Amino acid sequence: MELSFVEENYLKAIYQLELENPSGVSTTALAEKTKTKPASVSDMLKKLAQKELIFYKKYQGAKLSKSGLQAALLVIRKHRLWEVFLVKHLSFAWDEVHEVAEQLEHIKSNLLIKRLDQFLGYPKEDPHGDPIPNENGEIIEIPKILLSDFTTGKKAQISAVKESSPLFLQYLDKIKAGIGSNIIIQERIAFDNSLEILLDDRTLYISEEVAKNIYVTED
Amino acid sequence: MELSFVEENYLKAIYQLELENPSGVSTTALAEKTKTKPASVSDMLKKLAQKELIFYKKYQGAKLSKSGLQAALLVIRKHRLWEVFLVKHLSFAWDEVHEVAEQLEHIKSNLLIKRLDQFLGYPKEDPHGDPIPNENGEIIEIPKILLSDFTTGKKAQISAVKESSPLFLQYLDKIKAGIGSNIIIQERIAFDNSLEILLDDRTLYISEEVAKNIYVTED
DNA sequence: ATATTTTTTTAGACAAGCCTAAAACTTAAA
DNA sequence: TTTAAGTTTTAGGCTTGTCTAAAAAAATAT
């Protein structure tokens, strides 16, 4: 089935919200993510359910069906492959890629994506540390721990970022934090939940908000 | 001004038809090119004129304005740069690129197109021999002579193709005719206007239809 | 258990682009 | 020059996806 640009965006949004809330995605959350109003979302959920891309009962939120998940992961695959291309070959900074990849992800051509994957050397992760689904829509979601939830004193590495807005990524560049950087929480400041961290042997302080948008894996 | 996908396609179509008929583009021709109906074209011409992208008087056909021309050439620039990318780096065959480039040409990002151009080494022509407009929308339309109109006996080279449908391009591949191939018309067959040609030292016969879709430049 | 607040859905409109059918205009032919 | 044929435009409708305002349902608080 041929999906529209808009339908693809909804499926992708549902996928992302479902990761954080596996019990079902609310209309409001979806409206926020897709930058529309709840009423518009209601309409669209009805249509997606009609096409059997999601499970949806009125007032009960939405969940992706098998085919909906497949479609969502294919869009995400394309998005992330394009991000790799932009960063590795067109020297985009990691904070510049998102907007363009949002457009490129909707290009319809199996051959294109196959050849792009080959050209890039079958990358496993995008520039933000997120895994790239394979051509069958299989993805290995690496268990991600938010830095804000991580144990004080343990060695870890930055494995991905949650936010990918330019402002946040530029801040990370500024403090020289990137995918793979070594990190240890040295102390939690009870007052505002900010953290004193050791980042590649430099001591610095980051806010709770920042810590909530960095994923780490234990060393 | 931000143009829609559809508007960009109309402007591109008008540009292409205007090349062949500089006195103005008819509604019917445009409908054919954009695969819509004349009534839809009438509507759209009104809107494009409103936005001052074209000059348009009822029943008098359309012509691109300065800004319309600029927009059309930017779309064509993007189309042709993407074609080069697909052929040179993703090993697409020249008959496979068109459909994908039709989508890629609408991606909106100045940075992207700038970086792509750089990545490709500032190419001057696309894989079909057509010139690529520069970033200011300037294009050098090389004087093209149709093979069907060319002098018998004179040496020439294939410089571009008019048609770029897969079937036609595959036929050219089959007879090993490509951009740059040497060609001489040996004899015109009066019966059906077919041609006996010498193509890179091989003698063969091609139909008038084929000869009408190959551009040559005198040696 | 009831009342209030919040969330979600429905109803009715709107814009972009497309269509068909009919009317208006232009061009070509008689 | 009048008629016929062809082209273009208008009128009215349809679809997709959006919106606001109002109604309905669910969640929360009293």
Coordinates of C-alpha atoms (C1' of nucleotides) in Angstrom, one line a residue:
Chain A
M1 CA 0.0 0.0 0.0
E2 CA 1.2 3.5 -0.9
L3 CA 1.3 5.8 2.1
S4 CA 1.3 9.5 2.0
F5 CA 3.9 11.7 3.4
V6 CA 1.5 12.6 6.2
E7 CA 0.6 9.1 7.0
E8 CA 4.2 8.1 7.2
N9 CA 4.8 10.9 9.7
Y10 CA 2.0 9.8 11.9
L11 CA 3.3 6.2 11.9
K12 CA 6.8 7.3 12.8
A13 CA 5.5 9.5 15.6
I14 CA 3.4 6.7 17.0
Y15 CA 6.4 4.4 16.9
Q16 CA 8.5 6.9 18.8
L17 CA 5.9 7.6 21.4
E18 CA 5.1 4.0 21.8
L19 CA 8.7 3.3 22.8
E20 CA 8.3 5.6 25.8
N21 CA 4.8 4.5 26.5
P22 CA 4.2 0.9 25.3
S23 CA 0.7 0.8 26.6
G24 CA -0.7 3.1 23.9
V25 CA -0.2 6.5 22.5
S26 CA -2.5 9.4 23.4
T27 CA -4.1 11.8 21.0
T28 CA -2.6 14.8 22.7
A29 CA 0.9 13.5 22.7
L30 CA 0.6 12.7 19.1
A31 CA -0.8 16.1 18.3
E32 CA 2.2 17.7 20.0
K33 CA 4.6 15.5 18.1
T34 CA 3.1 16.0 14.7
K35 CA 2.5 19.7 15.4
T36 CA -1.3 19.5 14.8
K37 CA -4.3 19.7 17.0
P38 CA -5.9 16.7 18.8
A39 CA -9.0 17.0 16.6
S40 CA -6.8 16.4 13.5
V41 CA -5.2 13.4 15.2
S42 CA -8.5 11.9 16.0
D43 CA -9.5 12.0 12.3
M44 CA -6.2 10.6 11.2
L45 CA -6.2 7.7 13.7
K46 CA -9.6 6.7 12.3
K47 CA -8.1 6.5 8.8
L48 CA -5.0 4.7 9.9
A49 CA -7.1 2.1 11.8
Q50 CA -9.3 1.7 8.7
K51 CA -6.2 0.8 6.8
E52 CA -5.2 -1.6 9.6
L53 CA -1.9 0.3 10.2
I54 CA -2.8 0.8 13.8
F55 CA -5.1 -0.7 16.5
Y56 CA -7.3 2.0 17.8
K57 CA -10.4 2.2 20.0
K58 CA -12.0 5.5 20.7
Y59 CA -10.6 7.1 23.8
Q60 CA -8.1 4.3 24.2
G61 CA -5.1 5.6 22.3
A62 CA -3.3 4.0 19.4
K63 CA -0.8 1.2 18.9
L64 CA 1.0 0.1 15.7
S65 CA -0.1 -3.1 14.0
K66 CA 2.4 -5.4 12.3
S67 CA 2.2 -3.6 9.0
G68 CA 2.2 -0.2 10.7
L69 CA 5.3 -1.0 12.6
Q70 CA 6.9 -2.2 9.4
A71 CA 6.1 1.0 7.6
A72 CA 7.3 3.1 10.5
L73 CA 10.6 1.3 10.7
L74 CA 11.2 1.7 7.0
V75 CA 10.7 5.4 7.3
I76 CA 13.1 5.5 10.3
R77 CA 15.6 3.4 8.3
K78 CA 15.5 5.9 5.5
H79 CA 15.8 8.8 7.8
R80 CA 18.8 7.4 9.6
L81 CA 20.6 6.3 6.5
W82 CA 20.2 9.8 5.0
E83 CA 21.6 11.3 8.2
V84 CA 24.7 9.1 7.9
F85 CA 25.1 10.3 4.3
L86 CA 24.7 13.9 5.1
V87 CA 27.2 13.8 8.0
K88 CA 29.8 11.4 6.5
H89 CA 29.7 12.6 2.9
L90 CA 28.3 16.0 2.7
S91 CA 30.0 17.3 5.9
F92 CA 26.8 18.3 7.7
A93 CA 27.1 18.8 11.4
W94 CA 25.0 16.5 13.5
D95 CA 22.7 19.3 14.4
E96 CA 22.0 20.2 10.8
V97 CA 20.8 16.9 9.5
H98 CA 17.5 16.4 11.1
E99 CA 15.3 18.8 9.1
V100 CA 16.7 17.7 5.8
A101 CA 16.4 14.0 6.7
E102 CA 12.7 14.7 7.6
Q103 CA 12.2 15.4 3.9
L104 CA 14.5 12.7 2.4
E105 CA 12.9 10.0 4.5
H106 CA 9.8 10.2 2.3
I107 CA 11.5 9.5 -1.0
K108 CA 10.0 6.4 -2.5
S109 CA 12.4 4.0 -4.1
N110 CA 13.6 0.7 -2.9
L111 CA 16.5 0.7 -5.2
L112 CA 17.6 4.1 -3.9
I113 CA 17.6 3.0 -0.3
K114 CA 19.3 -0.3 -1.1
R115 CA 22.1 1.5 -3.0
L116 CA 22.5 4.2 -0.5
D117 CA 22.9 1.6 2.3
Q118 CA 25.6 -0.1 0.2
F119 CA 27.3 3.1 -0.6
L120 CA 27.4 4.0 3.1
G121 CA 28.9 0.6 3.9
Y122 CA 25.8 -0.8 5.7
P123 CA 26.0 1.5 8.8
K124 CA 24.5 0.2 12.0
E125 CA 23.9 3.6 13.7
D126 CA 23.1 7.1 12.7
P127 CA 25.1 10.1 13.8
H128 CA 23.0 10.5 17.0
G129 CA 23.8 6.9 18.1
D130 CA 20.4 5.5 17.1
P131 CA 20.3 2.0 15.5
I132 CA 19.3 1.7 11.8
P133 CA 16.6 -0.9 11.1
N134 CA 17.6 -3.4 8.5
E135 CA 15.8 -3.9 5.2
N136 CA 13.2 -6.2 6.9
G137 CA 12.3 -3.6 9.4
E138 CA 14.2 -5.3 12.2
I139 CA 15.8 -3.1 14.7
I140 CA 17.9 -3.8 17.7
E141 CA 16.9 -1.2 20.3
I142 CA 20.0 -1.1 22.5
P143 CA 18.9 -0.9 26.1
K144 CA 19.2 2.8 26.7
I145 CA 19.7 4.3 30.1
L146 CA 19.2 8.0 30.6
L147 CA 22.2 9.7 32.2
S148 CA 19.7 11.2 34.7
D149 CA 18.8 7.7 35.9
F150 CA 22.4 6.3 35.9
T151 CA 24.4 5.2 38.9
T152 CA 26.7 7.7 40.5
G153 CA 30.3 6.7 40.2
K154 CA 30.1 4.1 37.5
K155 CA 32.0 4.4 34.2
A156 CA 29.8 4.8 31.1
Q157 CA 29.8 6.0 27.6
I158 CA 27.4 8.3 25.8
S159 CA 25.6 6.0 23.4
A160 CA 22.9 8.3 22.0
V161 CA 20.9 11.5 22.5
K162 CA 17.2 11.8 23.0
E163 CA 16.7 15.3 21.8
S164 CA 18.1 16.1 18.4
S165 CA 17.3 19.8 18.2
P166 CA 20.1 22.0 16.9
L167 CA 20.3 24.0 20.2
F168 CA 20.8 20.9 22.3
L169 CA 23.3 19.3 19.9
Q170 CA 25.2 22.6 19.6
Y171 CA 25.5 22.7 23.4
L172 CA 26.9 19.2 23.4
D173 CA 29.4 20.2 20.8
K174 CA 30.4 23.1 23.0
I175 CA 31.1 21.0 26.0
K176 CA 32.7 18.4 23.7
A177 CA 30.3 15.7 24.5
G178 CA 29.7 13.3 21.6
I179 CA 28.7 9.7 21.0
G180 CA 31.4 7.5 22.6
S181 CA 32.5 10.1 25.1
N182 CA 33.4 8.6 28.5
I183 CA 31.3 9.8 31.4
I184 CA 31.1 9.3 35.1
I185 CA 28.6 11.0 37.4
Q186 CA 30.7 12.3 40.3
E187 CA 28.0 13.9 42.3
R188 CA 24.3 14.7 42.2
I189 CA 23.3 18.1 43.4
A190 CA 20.2 17.6 45.4
F191 CA 19.1 21.2 45.1
D192 CA 18.2 21.1 41.4
N193 CA 19.1 17.6 40.4
S194 CA 22.0 18.9 38.3
L195 CA 25.1 16.6 38.0
E196 CA 28.8 17.1 38.5
I197 CA 30.3 14.8 35.8
L198 CA 33.7 13.7 34.6
L199 CA 33.5 13.9 30.8
D200 CA 36.7 12.5 29.1
D201 CA 38.6 13.6 32.2
R202 CA 37.2 17.1 32.4
T203 CA 35.0 17.9 35.4
L204 CA 31.8 19.9 34.6
Y205 CA 28.3 20.6 35.7
I206 CA 25.2 19.8 33.6
S207 CA 21.5 20.5 34.3
E208 CA 18.9 17.8 34.9
E209 CA 17.3 18.8 31.7
V210 CA 20.5 17.9 29.8
A211 CA 21.0 14.7 31.7
K212 CA 17.5 13.7 30.8
N213 CA 18.4 13.8 27.1
I214 CA 21.6 11.8 27.1
Y215 CA 21.7 8.1 26.9
V216 CA 24.6 6.1 28.3
T217 CA 25.7 2.5 28.3
E218 CA 27.6 1.0 31.1
D219 CA 31.2 0.4 30.3
Chain B
M1 CA 8.4 32.6 -1.4
E2 CA 7.9 28.9 -0.5
L3 CA 6.6 26.9 -3.4
S4 CA 4.7 23.7 -3.2
F5 CA 5.8 20.5 -4.8
V6 CA 3.0 20.9 -7.4
E7 CA 3.8 24.5 -8.2
E8 CA 7.4 23.6 -8.8
N9 CA 6.4 20.9 -11.2
Y10 CA 4.2 23.3 -13.2
L11 CA 7.1 25.8 -13.4
K12 CA 9.5 23.2 -14.6
A13 CA 7.0 22.0 -17.2
I14 CA 6.4 25.5 -18.4
Y15 CA 10.1 26.0 -18.7
Q16 CA 10.6 22.9 -20.7
L17 CA 7.7 23.6 -23.1
E18 CA 8.8 27.2 -23.5
L19 CA 12.1 26.0 -24.8
E20 CA 10.3 24.3 -27.7
N21 CA 7.7 27.0 -28.1
P22 CA 9.1 30.3 -26.9
S23 CA 5.9 32.2 -27.8
G24 CA 3.9 30.8 -24.9
V25 CA 2.8 27.5 -23.5
S26 CA -0.7 26.2 -24.1
T27 CA -3.0 24.8 -21.5
T28 CA -3.4 21.5 -23.3
A29 CA 0.4 21.0 -23.7
L30 CA 0.8 21.7 -20.0
A31 CA -2.0 19.4 -19.0
E32 CA -0.3 16.6 -21.0
K33 CA 3.1 17.3 -19.5
T34 CA 1.8 17.5 -15.9
K35 CA -0.6 14.5 -16.4
T36 CA -3.6 16.6 -15.4
K37 CA -6.6 17.9 -17.3
P38 CA -6.8 21.3 -19.0
A39 CA -9.3 22.6 -16.4
S40 CA -6.8 21.9 -13.6
V41 CA -4.1 23.7 -15.5
S42 CA -6.3 26.8 -16.0
D43 CA -6.9 26.9 -12.2
M44 CA -3.2 26.6 -11.5
L45 CA -2.1 29.2 -14.1
K46 CA -4.4 31.7 -12.4
K47 CA -2.6 31.0 -9.1
L48 CA 0.9 31.2 -10.6
A49 CA 0.0 34.4 -12.3
Q50 CA -1.3 35.8 -9.0
K51 CA 2.0 35.0 -7.4
E52 CA 3.8 36.7 -10.3
L53 CA 5.6 33.5 -11.3
I54 CA 4.2 33.6 -14.8
F55 CA 2.7 36.0 -17.3
Y56 CA -0.7 34.8 -18.2
K57 CA -3.7 36.3 -20.1
K58 CA -6.7 34.2 -20.5
Y59 CA -6.7 32.1 -23.7
Q60 CA -3.2 33.4 -24.5
G61 CA -1.0 30.8 -22.9
A62 CA 1.7 31.2 -20.2
K63 CA 5.3 32.4 -20.0
L64 CA 7.6 32.4 -17.1
S65 CA 8.4 35.6 -15.3
K66 CA 11.9 36.4 -14.0
S67 CA 11.1 34.8 -10.6
G68 CA 9.3 31.9 -12.2
L69 CA 12.3 31.2 -14.4
Q70 CA 14.6 31.4 -11.5
A71 CA 12.5 28.9 -9.5
A72 CA 12.2 26.6 -12.5
L73 CA 15.9 26.6 -13.1
L74 CA 16.6 25.9 -9.4
V75 CA 14.4 22.8 -9.6
I76 CA 16.1 21.7 -12.7
R77 CA 19.5 22.3 -11.1
K78 CA 18.5 20.0 -8.2
H79 CA 17.1 17.4 -10.5
R80 CA 20.2 17.2 -12.6
L81 CA 22.6 17.2 -9.7
W82 CA 20.7 14.3 -8.1
E83 CA 20.9 12.4 -11.3
V84 CA 24.6 12.8 -11.4
F85 CA 24.8 11.5 -7.8
L86 CA 22.6 8.5 -8.6
V87 CA 24.6 7.5 -11.6
K88 CA 28.1 8.3 -10.4
H89 CA 27.9 7.2 -6.8
L90 CA 24.9 4.9 -6.4
S91 CA 25.5 3.1 -9.7
F92 CA 22.1 3.8 -11.1
A93 CA 21.7 3.2 -14.9
W94 CA 20.8 6.3 -16.8
D95 CA 17.4 5.0 -17.5
E96 CA 16.7 4.4 -13.7
V97 CA 17.3 7.9 -12.4
H98 CA 14.5 10.0 -13.7
E99 CA 11.7 8.9 -11.4
V100 CA 13.8 9.2 -8.3
A101 CA 15.2 12.5 -9.3
E102 CA 11.6 13.8 -9.8
Q103 CA 11.2 13.3 -6.1
L104 CA 14.6 14.5 -4.9
E105 CA 14.3 17.7 -6.9
H106 CA 11.7 19.0 -4.4
I107 CA 13.8 18.7 -1.2
K108 CA 14.2 22.1 0.3
S109 CA 17.6 22.9 1.6
N110 CA 20.1 25.3 0.2
L111 CA 22.9 23.8 2.2
L112 CA 22.1 20.4 0.9
I113 CA 22.3 21.4 -2.7
K114 CA 25.4 23.4 -2.2
R115 CA 27.2 20.5 -0.5
L116 CA 25.9 18.0 -3.0
D117 CA 27.3 20.1 -5.8
Q118 CA 30.6 20.3 -4.1
F119 CA 30.6 16.6 -3.4
L120 CA 30.0 15.8 -7.0
G121 CA 32.8 18.1 -8.1
Y122 CA 30.7 20.9 -9.6
P123 CA 29.5 18.9 -12.6
K124 CA 28.4 20.8 -15.7
E125 CA 26.1 18.2 -17.2
D126 CA 23.7 15.5 -16.1
P127 CA 23.9 11.9 -17.3
H128 CA 21.7 12.6 -20.3
G129 CA 24.0 15.4 -21.5
D130 CA 21.8 18.3 -20.3
P131 CA 23.5 21.3 -18.8
I132 CA 23.2 22.0 -15.0
P133 CA 22.1 25.5 -14.1
N134 CA 24.5 27.2 -11.7
E135 CA 23.5 28.4 -8.2
N136 CA 22.2 31.7 -9.7
G137 CA 19.9 29.9 -12.0
E138 CA 22.1 30.6 -15.0
I139 CA 22.2 27.9 -17.7
I140 CA 24.1 27.6 -20.9
E141 CA 21.7 25.9 -23.2
I142 CA 24.1 24.4 -25.7
P143 CA 22.7 24.7 -29.3
K144 CA 21.2 21.3 -29.9
I145 CA 20.6 19.8 -33.3
L146 CA 18.3 16.8 -33.6
L147 CA 20.0 13.9 -35.4
S148 CA 16.9 13.8 -37.6
D149 CA 17.8 17.4 -38.8
F150 CA 21.5 16.9 -39.2
T151 CA 23.5 16.9 -42.4
T152 CA 24.2 13.6 -44.1
G153 CA 27.9 12.7 -44.1
K154 CA 29.1 15.1 -41.5
K155 CA 30.9 13.9 -38.4
A156 CA 29.1 14.5 -35.1
Q157 CA 28.9 13.4 -31.5
I158 CA 25.8 12.5 -29.5
S159 CA 25.5 15.4 -27.0
A160 CA 22.2 14.7 -25.3
V161 CA 18.9 12.9 -25.5
K162 CA 15.5 14.4 -25.8
E163 CA 13.4 11.5 -24.4
S164 CA 14.6 10.0 -21.2
S165 CA 12.1 7.2 -20.8
P166 CA 13.6 3.9 -19.7
L167 CA 12.5 2.2 -22.9
F168 CA 14.3 4.6 -25.1
L169 CA 17.5 4.8 -23.0
Q170 CA 17.6 1.0 -22.8
Y171 CA 17.4 0.8 -26.5
L172 CA 20.3 3.2 -26.8
D173 CA 22.3 1.1 -24.4
K174 CA 21.5 -1.9 -26.5
I175 CA 22.9 -0.3 -29.7
K176 CA 25.8 1.0 -27.6
A177 CA 24.9 4.7 -28.2
G178 CA 25.8 7.0 -25.4
I179 CA 26.7 10.6 -24.7
G180 CA 29.9 11.2 -26.6
S181 CA 29.5 8.5 -29.2
N182 CA 30.7 9.4 -32.7
I183 CA 28.0 9.4 -35.3
I184 CA 27.7 10.0 -39.0
I185 CA 24.5 9.8 -41.1
Q186 CA 25.5 7.6 -44.1
E187 CA 22.2 7.6 -45.9
R188 CA 18.6 8.7 -45.4
I189 CA 16.0 6.2 -46.4
A190 CA 13.3 8.2 -48.2
F191 CA 10.6 5.6 -47.7
D192 CA 10.3 6.0 -43.9
N193 CA 12.9 8.6 -43.0
S194 CA 14.9 6.1 -41.2
L195 CA 18.7 6.5 -41.2
E196 CA 21.7 4.4 -42.0
I197 CA 24.3 5.6 -39.5
L198 CA 27.9 4.9 -38.6
L199 CA 28.0 4.7 -34.9
D200 CA 31.6 4.5 -33.5
D201 CA 32.5 2.6 -36.7
R202 CA 29.5 0.2 -36.7
T203 CA 26.9 0.6 -39.4
L204 CA 23.3 0.4 -38.3
Y205 CA 19.8 1.6 -39.0
I206 CA 17.6 3.6 -36.8
S207 CA 14.1 4.8 -37.2
E208 CA 13.0 8.4 -37.6
E209 CA 11.4 8.3 -34.2
V210 CA 14.8 7.5 -32.6
A211 CA 16.6 10.1 -34.7
K212 CA 14.2 12.7 -33.4
N213 CA 15.2 12.1 -29.9
I214 CA 18.9 12.3 -30.2
Y215 CA 20.8 15.6 -30.1
V216 CA 24.2 15.9 -31.8
T217 CA 26.9 18.5 -32.0
E218 CA 29.1 18.9 -35.0
D219 CA 32.5 17.6 -34.5
Chain C
dA1 C1' -20.6 9.1 44.9
dT2 C1' -20.7 13.3 42.8
dA3 C1' -18.8 17.2 40.8
dT4 C1' -15.1 19.2 38.3
dT5 C1' -11.4 19.2 35.2
dT6 C1' -9.1 17.2 31.4
dT7 C1' -9.0 14.6 27.3
dT8 C1' -11.0 13.0 23.2
dT9 C1' -14.3 13.0 19.6
dT10 C1' -17.7 15.0 16.5
dA11 C1' -19.5 18.6 13.6
dG12 C1' -18.9 21.9 10.4
dA13 C1' -15.5 24.8 7.7
dC14 C1' -11.6 25.8 4.9
dA15 C1' -7.5 25.4 1.4
dA16 C1' -5.1 23.0 -2.2
dG17 C1' -5.5 20.4 -6.3
dC18 C1' -7.8 17.5 -8.9
dC19 C1' -12.0 16.2 -11.7
dT20 C1' -16.3 16.4 -15.2
dA21 C1' -19.6 18.9 -17.7
dA22 C1' -21.0 23.0 -19.7
dA23 C1' -20.1 27.7 -21.4
dA24 C1' -17.1 31.0 -23.7
dC25 C1' -13.7 32.0 -26.8
dT26 C1' -10.5 31.3 -30.8
dT27 C1' -9.2 29.3 -35.1
dA28 C1' -10.0 27.1 -39.3
dA29 C1' -13.0 25.9 -43.0
dA30 C1' -16.6 26.5 -46.2
Chain D
dT1 C1' -18.5 35.8 -43.3
dT2 C1' -20.7 32.5 -41.2
dT3 C1' -20.2 27.9 -39.5
dA4 C1' -17.9 24.2 -37.5
dA5 C1' -14.2 22.5 -34.8
dG6 C1' -11.0 22.8 -31.3
dT7 C1' -9.3 25.0 -27.2
dT8 C1' -9.8 27.2 -22.8
dT9 C1' -12.2 28.7 -19.0
dT10 C1' -15.9 28.5 -15.5
dA11 C1' -19.0 26.2 -12.4
dG12 C1' -19.7 22.9 -9.2
dG13 C1' -17.9 18.7 -6.7
dC14 C1' -14.6 15.5 -4.5
dT15 C1' -10.5 14.2 -1.5
dT16 C1' -6.9 14.9 1.9
dG17 C1' -5.6 17.0 5.8
dT18 C1' -6.1 20.8 8.6
dC19 C1' -8.7 23.9 12.0
dT20 C1' -12.2 25.8 15.8
dA21 C1' -16.1 25.2 18.7
dA22 C1' -19.0 22.2 21.0
dA23 C1' -20.3 17.7 22.8
dA24 C1' -19.1 13.4 25.0
dA25 C1' -16.3 10.5 27.7
dA26 C1' -12.7 9.6 31.1
dA27 C1' -10.0 10.9 35.0
dT28 C1' -9.5 13.3 39.1
dA29 C1' -10.9 15.6 43.3
dT30 C1' -14.1 16.5 46.8

